Amino acid sequence: MNHEELAKLANYLQLKFKNPDIKLKLSNSDSSMAEVYMGTEFIGTLYKDEDEGETSYDFNMSIIDIDLQ
């Protein structure tokens, strides 16, 4: 991913979740992955997948049971 993609994806997520505090940071270890933050809190990962000329993005957010209380 490049910085232009990150900006577009961050804007999309901010609008979709109605939260301007969502930020993306490119992973140091994997150029097809970005870390997703809400403010300073890490909330998930975003992966880029290119297959047969099409590009998609997969947002993954894990929720642990103690956070549900």
mmCIF file of C-alpha atoms in Angstrom, residues 25-31 33 35:
data_model
loop_
_atom_site.group_PDB
_atom_site.id
_atom_site.type_symbol
_atom_site.label_atom_id
_atom_site.label_comp_id
_atom_site.label_asym_id
_atom_site.label_seq_id
_atom_site.Cartn_x
_atom_site.Cartn_y
_atom_site.Cartn_z
ATOM 1 C CA LYS A 25 -0.423 3.433 9.730
ATOM 2 C CA LEU A 26 1.503 1.336 7.223
ATOM 3 C CA SER A 27 2.996 -1.786 8.775
ATOM 4 C CA ASN A 28 6.787 -1.848 9.097
ATOM 5 C CA SER A 29 6.915 -5.570 8.320
ATOM 6 C CA ASP A 30 4.292 -6.056 5.579
ATOM 7 C CA SER A 31 3.628 -3.532 2.790
ATOM 8 C CA MET A 33 -0.980 -4.385 5.737
ATOM 9 C CA GLU A 35 -2.658 -0.867 11.371
#
